[in-house]
Amino acid sequence: MWKPLVGLVLALGLAGPAGALEYRLQVANLYRESFMHYFDGPLGTGSGDLVMERLGRALDTAQIPTAALLSDRALRYGWEALAGSFGAVKVIAEIKPAEGSRRWDEVVWEGSPGERSVWVIAPTTTRTQEVLHLALQGAPVGSGEPPALRHYLPYRVTGSPVPQTVVTYPLAFVRFYEDRGRALWDRYLSRSTGLGQGIAVVVGENSNPSFADWVYIVIQHPLRPTTFKTVVGWERRRGADHSNLDGVSVRD
């Protein structure tokens, strides 16, 4: 269960600039089997083809059981060095973990349109380590469309990347650039990460297979107040040291 953790967190600078708008990010971590229960059609390319309306509704209305959720991976703000490497700005935010009838971890902050913020799931657990599925909701894909929670698969970045909404880099690579200014964003993430909906995810794959991946949620502040949503589907890593796990992970 979550311990009460409600407070002000600093994600790089002063909030409340002139013309600031309110943004909201809701995050849920599910076991892979629980996530897949809400597949209501073909996945397509794993690039947002499948709309997961039933999953979003189940989380909004607390119809999804708490046993389906992983409660050992808190949402965190992007600390100074990290936010700098993502070209992000400072914001002040209140993070409320899921508790009671609320199934989402939630953060609300003020920011200026066009700026960027970054939020992190950085588990230290040796169980349920691998990110397999994500569902993201940001701005509508097309003009006049309502926002929708869409399914994505993490794509490994190649030498000549085509921008994707969800990409995977080695965690050691991402962390190496934390204290090197904007180099990570300017040289790599800006070419591989697509922010067309105002939200993208960078999965940091842990080089130690016994430990969990990290999830970096990147928000490009839109021109109007927006609620963003991120659902992460986790599985035990097949290549992990199973001495600390109960059995072997089997993927579909």
PDB file of C-alpha atoms in Angstrom:
ATOM      1  CA  MET A   1       0.000   0.000   0.000  1.00  0.00           C
ATOM      2  CA  TRP A   2       1.077   3.536  -0.612  1.00  0.00           C
ATOM      3  CA  LYS A   3       2.175   5.533   2.400  1.00  0.00           C
ATOM      4  CA  PRO A   4       0.780   9.076   2.468  1.00  0.00           C
ATOM      5  CA  LEU A   5       3.063  11.154   0.312  1.00  0.00           C
ATOM      6  CA  VAL A   6       1.545  14.508  -0.465  1.00  0.00           C
ATOM      7  CA  GLY A   7       3.803  17.506  -0.682  1.00  0.00           C
ATOM      8  CA  LEU A   8       5.403  20.091  -2.809  1.00  0.00           C
ATOM      9  CA  VAL A   9       8.091  18.854  -5.134  1.00  0.00           C
ATOM     10  CA  LEU A  10      10.461  20.961  -7.192  1.00  0.00           C
ATOM     11  CA  ALA A  11      11.046  19.827 -10.766  1.00  0.00           C
ATOM     12  CA  LEU A  12      13.309  22.696 -11.942  1.00  0.00           C
ATOM     13  CA  GLY A  13      12.367  26.418 -11.131  1.00  0.00           C
ATOM     14  CA  LEU A  14       9.687  28.823 -10.121  1.00  0.00           C
ATOM     15  CA  ALA A  15       6.041  28.186 -10.922  1.00  0.00           C
ATOM     16  CA  GLY A  16       3.263  30.640 -11.573  1.00  0.00           C
ATOM     17  CA  PRO A  17       4.710  32.644 -14.483  1.00  0.00           C
ATOM     18  CA  ALA A  18       2.477  35.066 -16.316  1.00  0.00           C
ATOM     19  CA  GLY A  19       0.019  33.172 -18.479  1.00  0.00           C
ATOM     20  CA  ALA A  20       0.633  29.866 -16.655  1.00  0.00           C
ATOM     21  CA  LEU A  21      -1.922  27.076 -17.164  1.00  0.00           C
ATOM     22  CA  GLU A  22      -2.791  24.086 -15.005  1.00  0.00           C
ATOM     23  CA  TYR A  23      -1.743  20.640 -16.213  1.00  0.00           C
ATOM     24  CA  ARG A  24      -2.494  17.271 -14.686  1.00  0.00           C
ATOM     25  CA  LEU A  25      -0.789  13.869 -15.074  1.00  0.00           C
ATOM     26  CA  GLN A  26      -2.397  10.626 -13.902  1.00  0.00           C
ATOM     27  CA  VAL A  27      -0.288   7.461 -13.751  1.00  0.00           C
ATOM     28  CA  ALA A  28      -1.095   3.807 -13.014  1.00  0.00           C
ATOM     29  CA  ASN A  29       1.201   0.754 -12.955  1.00  0.00           C
ATOM     30  CA  LEU A  30      -0.430  -2.582 -13.792  1.00  0.00           C
ATOM     31  CA  TYR A  31       0.673  -6.174 -14.034  1.00  0.00           C
ATOM     32  CA  ARG A  32       0.910  -7.277 -17.656  1.00  0.00           C
ATOM     33  CA  GLU A  33      -2.028  -9.683 -17.333  1.00  0.00           C
ATOM     34  CA  SER A  34      -4.214  -6.934 -15.888  1.00  0.00           C
ATOM     35  CA  PHE A  35      -3.203  -4.533 -18.668  1.00  0.00           C
ATOM     36  CA  MET A  36      -3.905  -7.097 -21.395  1.00  0.00           C
ATOM     37  CA  HIS A  37      -7.370  -7.791 -19.981  1.00  0.00           C
ATOM     38  CA  TYR A  38      -8.396  -4.433 -21.469  1.00  0.00           C
ATOM     39  CA  PHE A  39      -7.306  -5.171 -25.043  1.00  0.00           C
ATOM     40  CA  ASP A  40     -10.520  -4.770 -27.028  1.00  0.00           C
ATOM     41  CA  GLY A  41      -9.084  -5.105 -30.518  1.00  0.00           C
ATOM     42  CA  PRO A  42      -5.916  -5.688 -32.545  1.00  0.00           C
ATOM     43  CA  LEU A  43      -2.775  -3.906 -31.412  1.00  0.00           C
ATOM     44  CA  GLY A  44      -1.771  -2.879 -34.929  1.00  0.00           C
ATOM     45  CA  THR A  45       1.767  -1.538 -34.987  1.00  0.00           C
ATOM     46  CA  GLY A  46       1.752  -0.661 -31.297  1.00  0.00           C
ATOM     47  CA  SER A  47       1.893   3.042 -32.176  1.00  0.00           C
ATOM     48  CA  GLY A  48      -1.451   4.207 -30.827  1.00  0.00           C
ATOM     49  CA  ASP A  49      -3.692   2.179 -33.136  1.00  0.00           C
ATOM     50  CA  LEU A  50      -5.679   0.604 -30.299  1.00  0.00           C
ATOM     51  CA  VAL A  51      -7.852   2.868 -28.143  1.00  0.00           C
ATOM     52  CA  MET A  52      -8.155   1.529 -24.573  1.00  0.00           C
ATOM     53  CA  GLU A  53     -11.296   3.374 -23.481  1.00  0.00           C
ATOM     54  CA  ARG A  54     -12.401   0.585 -21.125  1.00  0.00           C
ATOM     55  CA  LEU A  55      -9.072   0.658 -19.264  1.00  0.00           C
ATOM     56  CA  GLY A  56      -9.280   4.405 -18.722  1.00  0.00           C
ATOM     57  CA  ARG A  57     -12.870   4.131 -17.548  1.00  0.00           C
ATOM     58  CA  ALA A  58     -12.019   1.309 -15.111  1.00  0.00           C
ATOM     59  CA  LEU A  59      -9.261   3.413 -13.552  1.00  0.00           C
ATOM     60  CA  ASP A  60     -11.392   6.574 -13.437  1.00  0.00           C
ATOM     61  CA  THR A  61     -14.262   4.795 -11.686  1.00  0.00           C
ATOM     62  CA  ALA A  62     -12.167   2.493  -9.449  1.00  0.00           C
ATOM     63  CA  GLN A  63     -13.663  -0.583 -11.114  1.00  0.00           C
ATOM     64  CA  ILE A  64     -10.223  -2.107 -11.555  1.00  0.00           C
ATOM     65  CA  PRO A  65      -9.213  -4.057  -8.404  1.00  0.00           C
ATOM     66  CA  THR A  66      -6.296  -2.840  -6.335  1.00  0.00           C
ATOM     67  CA  ALA A  67      -4.688  -6.286  -6.771  1.00  0.00           C
ATOM     68  CA  ALA A  68      -4.179  -5.427 -10.457  1.00  0.00           C
ATOM     69  CA  LEU A  69      -1.946  -2.471  -9.537  1.00  0.00           C
ATOM     70  CA  LEU A  70       1.727  -2.393  -8.619  1.00  0.00           C
ATOM     71  CA  SER A  71       2.082  -0.144  -5.579  1.00  0.00           C
ATOM     72  CA  ASP A  72       5.886  -0.280  -5.244  1.00  0.00           C
ATOM     73  CA  ARG A  73       6.879   2.289  -7.903  1.00  0.00           C
ATOM     74  CA  ALA A  74       6.104   5.868  -6.973  1.00  0.00           C
ATOM     75  CA  LEU A  75       5.854   8.731  -9.439  1.00  0.00           C
ATOM     76  CA  ARG A  76       8.617  11.305  -8.921  1.00  0.00           C
ATOM     77  CA  TYR A  77       9.464  14.745 -10.280  1.00  0.00           C
ATOM     78  CA  GLY A  78      12.433  15.209 -12.601  1.00  0.00           C
ATOM     79  CA  TRP A  79      15.261  16.378 -10.350  1.00  0.00           C
ATOM     80  CA  GLU A  80      17.436  19.247 -11.493  1.00  0.00           C
ATOM     81  CA  ALA A  81      20.119  17.368 -13.441  1.00  0.00           C
ATOM     82  CA  LEU A  82      17.589  15.040 -15.055  1.00  0.00           C
ATOM     83  CA  ALA A  83      15.183  17.776 -16.109  1.00  0.00           C
ATOM     84  CA  GLY A  84      18.077  19.730 -17.576  1.00  0.00           C
ATOM     85  CA  SER A  85      19.099  16.751 -19.706  1.00  0.00           C
ATOM     86  CA  PHE A  86      15.542  16.572 -21.090  1.00  0.00           C
ATOM     87  CA  GLY A  87      15.488  20.308 -21.817  1.00  0.00           C
ATOM     88  CA  ALA A  88      12.735  20.648 -19.208  1.00  0.00           C
ATOM     89  CA  VAL A  89      11.741  23.645 -17.096  1.00  0.00           C
ATOM     90  CA  LYS A  90      11.149  24.060 -13.404  1.00  0.00           C
ATOM     91  CA  VAL A  91       7.643  23.517 -12.119  1.00  0.00           C
ATOM     92  CA  ILE A  92       6.073  23.191  -8.681  1.00  0.00           C
ATOM     93  CA  ALA A  93       3.793  20.206  -8.324  1.00  0.00           C
ATOM     94  CA  GLU A  94       1.785  18.271  -5.767  1.00  0.00           C
ATOM     95  CA  ILE A  95       2.035  14.486  -6.118  1.00  0.00           C
ATOM     96  CA  LYS A  96      -0.773  12.396  -4.640  1.00  0.00           C
ATOM     97  CA  PRO A  97      -0.320   8.617  -4.676  1.00  0.00           C
ATOM     98  CA  ALA A  98      -3.267   6.342  -5.335  1.00  0.00           C
ATOM     99  CA  GLU A  99      -5.169   5.510  -2.185  1.00  0.00           C
ATOM    100  CA  GLY A 100      -8.663   4.567  -1.123  1.00  0.00           C
ATOM    101  CA  SER A 101     -10.988   4.650  -4.110  1.00  0.00           C
ATOM    102  CA  ARG A 102      -8.480   6.545  -6.284  1.00  0.00           C
ATOM    103  CA  ARG A 103      -6.579   4.266  -8.677  1.00  0.00           C
ATOM    104  CA  TRP A 104      -4.346   6.940 -10.252  1.00  0.00           C
ATOM    105  CA  ASP A 105      -1.184   8.520  -8.897  1.00  0.00           C
ATOM    106  CA  GLU A 106      -1.749  12.166  -9.743  1.00  0.00           C
ATOM    107  CA  VAL A 107       0.351  15.297 -10.122  1.00  0.00           C
ATOM    108  CA  VAL A 108      -0.982  18.804 -10.824  1.00  0.00           C
ATOM    109  CA  TRP A 109       1.237  21.733 -11.751  1.00  0.00           C
ATOM    110  CA  GLU A 110       1.301  25.107 -13.451  1.00  0.00           C
ATOM    111  CA  GLY A 111       3.412  25.805 -16.514  1.00  0.00           C
ATOM    112  CA  SER A 112       3.654  27.881 -19.658  1.00  0.00           C
ATOM    113  CA  PRO A 113       2.577  26.563 -23.071  1.00  0.00           C
ATOM    114  CA  GLY A 114       5.497  25.329 -25.163  1.00  0.00           C
ATOM    115  CA  GLU A 115       7.651  24.408 -22.171  1.00  0.00           C
ATOM    116  CA  ARG A 116       8.482  20.850 -21.233  1.00  0.00           C
ATOM    117  CA  SER A 117       8.401  18.900 -17.956  1.00  0.00           C
ATOM    118  CA  VAL A 118       9.548  15.378 -17.104  1.00  0.00           C
ATOM    119  CA  TRP A 119       8.258  12.887 -14.533  1.00  0.00           C
ATOM    120  CA  VAL A 120       9.876   9.609 -13.521  1.00  0.00           C
ATOM    121  CA  ILE A 121       8.975   6.130 -12.299  1.00  0.00           C
ATOM    122  CA  ALA A 122      12.281   4.837 -10.890  1.00  0.00           C
ATOM    123  CA  PRO A 123      11.636   1.545  -9.049  1.00  0.00           C
ATOM    124  CA  THR A 124      14.348  -0.138  -6.980  1.00  0.00           C
ATOM    125  CA  THR A 125      12.487  -3.442  -6.880  1.00  0.00           C
ATOM    126  CA  THR A 126      13.838  -6.763  -8.157  1.00  0.00           C
ATOM    127  CA  ARG A 127      10.348  -7.985  -9.011  1.00  0.00           C
ATOM    128  CA  THR A 128       8.224  -7.245 -12.093  1.00  0.00           C
ATOM    129  CA  GLN A 129      11.084  -5.383 -13.752  1.00  0.00           C
ATOM    130  CA  GLU A 130      10.266  -5.025 -17.447  1.00  0.00           C
ATOM    131  CA  VAL A 131       8.033  -2.504 -19.217  1.00  0.00           C
ATOM    132  CA  LEU A 132       6.073  -4.315 -21.935  1.00  0.00           C
ATOM    133  CA  HIS A 133       3.051  -2.119 -22.690  1.00  0.00           C
ATOM    134  CA  LEU A 134       2.009   1.504 -22.263  1.00  0.00           C
ATOM    135  CA  ALA A 135      -1.195   3.425 -22.728  1.00  0.00           C
ATOM    136  CA  LEU A 136      -0.997   7.204 -23.111  1.00  0.00           C
ATOM    137  CA  GLN A 137      -3.538   9.973 -23.343  1.00  0.00           C
ATOM    138  CA  GLY A 138      -2.576  13.475 -24.356  1.00  0.00           C
ATOM    139  CA  ALA A 139      -3.979  15.914 -26.852  1.00  0.00           C
ATOM    140  CA  PRO A 140      -6.258  14.480 -29.598  1.00  0.00           C
ATOM    141  CA  VAL A 141      -4.525  12.831 -32.552  1.00  0.00           C
ATOM    142  CA  GLY A 142      -6.679  14.619 -35.142  1.00  0.00           C
ATOM    143  CA  SER A 143      -8.534  17.915 -35.295  1.00  0.00           C
ATOM    144  CA  GLY A 144     -11.871  17.738 -33.521  1.00  0.00           C
ATOM    145  CA  GLU A 145     -11.209  14.331 -31.957  1.00  0.00           C
ATOM    146  CA  PRO A 146     -11.651  13.880 -28.195  1.00  0.00           C
ATOM    147  CA  PRO A 147      -8.561  12.791 -26.221  1.00  0.00           C
ATOM    148  CA  ALA A 148      -8.165   9.011 -26.081  1.00  0.00           C
ATOM    149  CA  LEU A 149      -6.073   6.520 -24.101  1.00  0.00           C
ATOM    150  CA  ARG A 150      -4.022   4.702 -26.765  1.00  0.00           C
ATOM    151  CA  HIS A 151      -1.797   1.620 -26.643  1.00  0.00           C
ATOM    152  CA  TYR A 152       1.932   1.742 -27.395  1.00  0.00           C
ATOM    153  CA  LEU A 153       4.815  -0.707 -27.499  1.00  0.00           C
ATOM    154  CA  PRO A 154       8.309   0.528 -26.573  1.00  0.00           C
ATOM    155  CA  TYR A 155      10.518   0.768 -29.671  1.00  0.00           C
ATOM    156  CA  ARG A 156      14.282   0.422 -29.490  1.00  0.00           C
ATOM    157  CA  VAL A 157      16.032   3.381 -31.038  1.00  0.00           C
ATOM    158  CA  THR A 158      18.184   2.700 -34.097  1.00  0.00           C
ATOM    159  CA  GLY A 159      20.940   4.767 -35.699  1.00  0.00           C
ATOM    160  CA  SER A 160      18.447   6.598 -37.944  1.00  0.00           C
ATOM    161  CA  PRO A 161      15.340   6.868 -35.786  1.00  0.00           C
ATOM    162  CA  VAL A 162      11.842   7.759 -36.894  1.00  0.00           C
ATOM    163  CA  PRO A 163      10.216   9.708 -34.026  1.00  0.00           C
ATOM    164  CA  GLN A 164       8.016   7.475 -31.873  1.00  0.00           C
ATOM    165  CA  THR A 165       5.758   8.232 -28.921  1.00  0.00           C
ATOM    166  CA  VAL A 166       7.413   5.524 -26.785  1.00  0.00           C
ATOM    167  CA  VAL A 167      11.099   4.687 -27.177  1.00  0.00           C
ATOM    168  CA  THR A 168      13.643   2.566 -25.309  1.00  0.00           C
ATOM    169  CA  TYR A 169      17.227   3.478 -24.446  1.00  0.00           C
ATOM    170  CA  PRO A 170      19.662   1.764 -22.081  1.00  0.00           C
ATOM    171  CA  LEU A 171      19.116   3.225 -18.622  1.00  0.00           C
ATOM    172  CA  ALA A 172      22.864   3.689 -18.160  1.00  0.00           C
ATOM    173  CA  PHE A 173      22.930   5.810 -21.330  1.00  0.00           C
ATOM    174  CA  VAL A 174      20.158   8.111 -20.119  1.00  0.00           C
ATOM    175  CA  ARG A 175      21.693   8.490 -16.672  1.00  0.00           C
ATOM    176  CA  PHE A 176      25.152   9.152 -18.115  1.00  0.00           C
ATOM    177  CA  TYR A 177      23.837  12.382 -19.634  1.00  0.00           C
ATOM    178  CA  GLU A 178      22.103  13.656 -16.481  1.00  0.00           C
ATOM    179  CA  ASP A 179      24.862  16.123 -15.595  1.00  0.00           C
ATOM    180  CA  ARG A 180      25.717  17.124 -19.166  1.00  0.00           C
ATOM    181  CA  GLY A 181      23.157  19.840 -19.800  1.00  0.00           C
ATOM    182  CA  ARG A 182      20.833  19.459 -22.791  1.00  0.00           C
ATOM    183  CA  ALA A 183      23.081  17.056 -24.697  1.00  0.00           C
ATOM    184  CA  LEU A 184      20.748  14.066 -24.216  1.00  0.00           C
ATOM    185  CA  TRP A 185      17.740  15.927 -25.587  1.00  0.00           C
ATOM    186  CA  ASP A 186      19.491  17.881 -28.320  1.00  0.00           C
ATOM    187  CA  ARG A 187      21.586  15.008 -29.702  1.00  0.00           C
ATOM    188  CA  TYR A 188      19.279  12.045 -29.230  1.00  0.00           C
ATOM    189  CA  LEU A 189      15.787  12.402 -27.760  1.00  0.00           C
ATOM    190  CA  SER A 190      14.723  15.310 -29.972  1.00  0.00           C
ATOM    191  CA  ARG A 191      15.349  13.096 -33.040  1.00  0.00           C
ATOM    192  CA  SER A 192      13.756   9.895 -31.713  1.00  0.00           C
ATOM    193  CA  THR A 193      10.881  11.058 -29.523  1.00  0.00           C
ATOM    194  CA  GLY A 194       7.563  12.207 -30.962  1.00  0.00           C
ATOM    195  CA  LEU A 195       5.560  14.701 -28.910  1.00  0.00           C
ATOM    196  CA  GLY A 196       2.709  15.219 -31.345  1.00  0.00           C
ATOM    197  CA  GLN A 197       0.138  14.539 -28.612  1.00  0.00           C
ATOM    198  CA  GLY A 198       2.044  16.514 -25.995  1.00  0.00           C
ATOM    199  CA  ILE A 199       3.193  13.349 -24.217  1.00  0.00           C
ATOM    200  CA  ALA A 200       5.915  10.767 -24.844  1.00  0.00           C
ATOM    201  CA  VAL A 201       7.691   8.112 -22.805  1.00  0.00           C
ATOM    202  CA  VAL A 202      11.348   7.115 -22.711  1.00  0.00           C
ATOM    203  CA  VAL A 203      11.864   3.678 -21.187  1.00  0.00           C
ATOM    204  CA  GLY A 204      15.274   3.270 -19.579  1.00  0.00           C
ATOM    205  CA  GLU A 205      16.085  -0.431 -19.873  1.00  0.00           C
ATOM    206  CA  ASN A 206      18.059  -1.541 -16.836  1.00  0.00           C
ATOM    207  CA  SER A 207      21.363  -3.206 -17.752  1.00  0.00           C
ATOM    208  CA  ASN A 208      21.095  -5.273 -14.576  1.00  0.00           C
ATOM    209  CA  PRO A 209      18.214  -7.580 -15.534  1.00  0.00           C
ATOM    210  CA  SER A 210      17.327  -8.234 -11.899  1.00  0.00           C
ATOM    211  CA  PHE A 211      16.332  -4.604 -11.386  1.00  0.00           C
ATOM    212  CA  ALA A 212      13.439  -2.687 -12.879  1.00  0.00           C
ATOM    213  CA  ASP A 213      13.380  -0.402 -15.885  1.00  0.00           C
ATOM    214  CA  TRP A 214      12.796   3.324 -15.388  1.00  0.00           C
ATOM    215  CA  VAL A 215       9.998   5.241 -17.088  1.00  0.00           C
ATOM    216  CA  TYR A 216      10.489   8.901 -18.079  1.00  0.00           C
ATOM    217  CA  ILE A 217       7.215  10.670 -18.928  1.00  0.00           C
ATOM    218  CA  VAL A 218       7.806  13.769 -21.047  1.00  0.00           C
ATOM    219  CA  ILE A 219       5.099  16.439 -21.238  1.00  0.00           C
ATOM    220  CA  GLN A 220       5.112  19.251 -23.802  1.00  0.00           C
ATOM    221  CA  HIS A 221       2.836  21.886 -22.283  1.00  0.00           C
ATOM    222  CA  PRO A 222      -0.072  22.573 -24.680  1.00  0.00           C
ATOM    223  CA  LEU A 223      -2.003  25.798 -25.246  1.00  0.00           C
ATOM    224  CA  ARG A 224      -4.866  24.858 -22.914  1.00  0.00           C
ATOM    225  CA  PRO A 225      -5.223  23.053 -19.559  1.00  0.00           C
ATOM    226  CA  THR A 226      -4.891  19.333 -20.224  1.00  0.00           C
ATOM    227  CA  THR A 227      -5.122  16.073 -18.296  1.00  0.00           C
ATOM    228  CA  PHE A 228      -2.506  13.542 -19.407  1.00  0.00           C
ATOM    229  CA  LYS A 229      -2.681   9.837 -18.564  1.00  0.00           C
ATOM    230  CA  THR A 230      -0.041   7.093 -18.516  1.00  0.00           C
ATOM    231  CA  VAL A 231      -0.644   3.406 -17.785  1.00  0.00           C
ATOM    232  CA  VAL A 232       2.385   1.105 -17.646  1.00  0.00           C
ATOM    233  CA  GLY A 233       2.128  -2.680 -18.070  1.00  0.00           C
ATOM    234  CA  TRP A 234       4.928  -4.529 -16.255  1.00  0.00           C
ATOM    235  CA  GLU A 235       6.198  -8.122 -16.420  1.00  0.00           C
ATOM    236  CA  ARG A 236       8.945 -10.108 -14.730  1.00  0.00           C
ATOM    237  CA  ARG A 237      11.981  -9.967 -16.969  1.00  0.00           C
ATOM    238  CA  ARG A 238      12.655 -13.265 -18.712  1.00  0.00           C
ATOM    239  CA  GLY A 239      16.435 -12.773 -18.567  1.00  0.00           C
ATOM    240  CA  ALA A 240      16.507 -11.893 -14.857  1.00  0.00           C
ATOM    241  CA  ASP A 241      18.254 -13.881 -12.147  1.00  0.00           C
ATOM    242  CA  HIS A 242      15.317 -16.028 -11.079  1.00  0.00           C
ATOM    243  CA  SER A 243      16.897 -16.850  -7.729  1.00  0.00           C
ATOM    244  CA  ASN A 244      14.942 -13.922  -6.285  1.00  0.00           C
ATOM    245  CA  LEU A 245      11.726 -14.565  -8.196  1.00  0.00           C
ATOM    246  CA  ASP A 246       8.873 -17.007  -7.833  1.00  0.00           C
ATOM    247  CA  GLY A 247       9.173 -18.992 -11.030  1.00  0.00           C
ATOM    248  CA  VAL A 248       9.905 -18.058 -14.595  1.00  0.00           C
ATOM    249  CA  SER A 249       8.202 -15.340 -16.573  1.00  0.00           C
ATOM    250  CA  VAL A 250       6.343 -16.523 -19.654  1.00  0.00           C
ATOM    251  CA  ARG A 251       5.410 -14.000 -22.330  1.00  0.00           C
ATOM    252  CA  ASP A 252       2.547 -14.274 -24.746  1.00  0.00           C
TER     253      ASP A 252
END
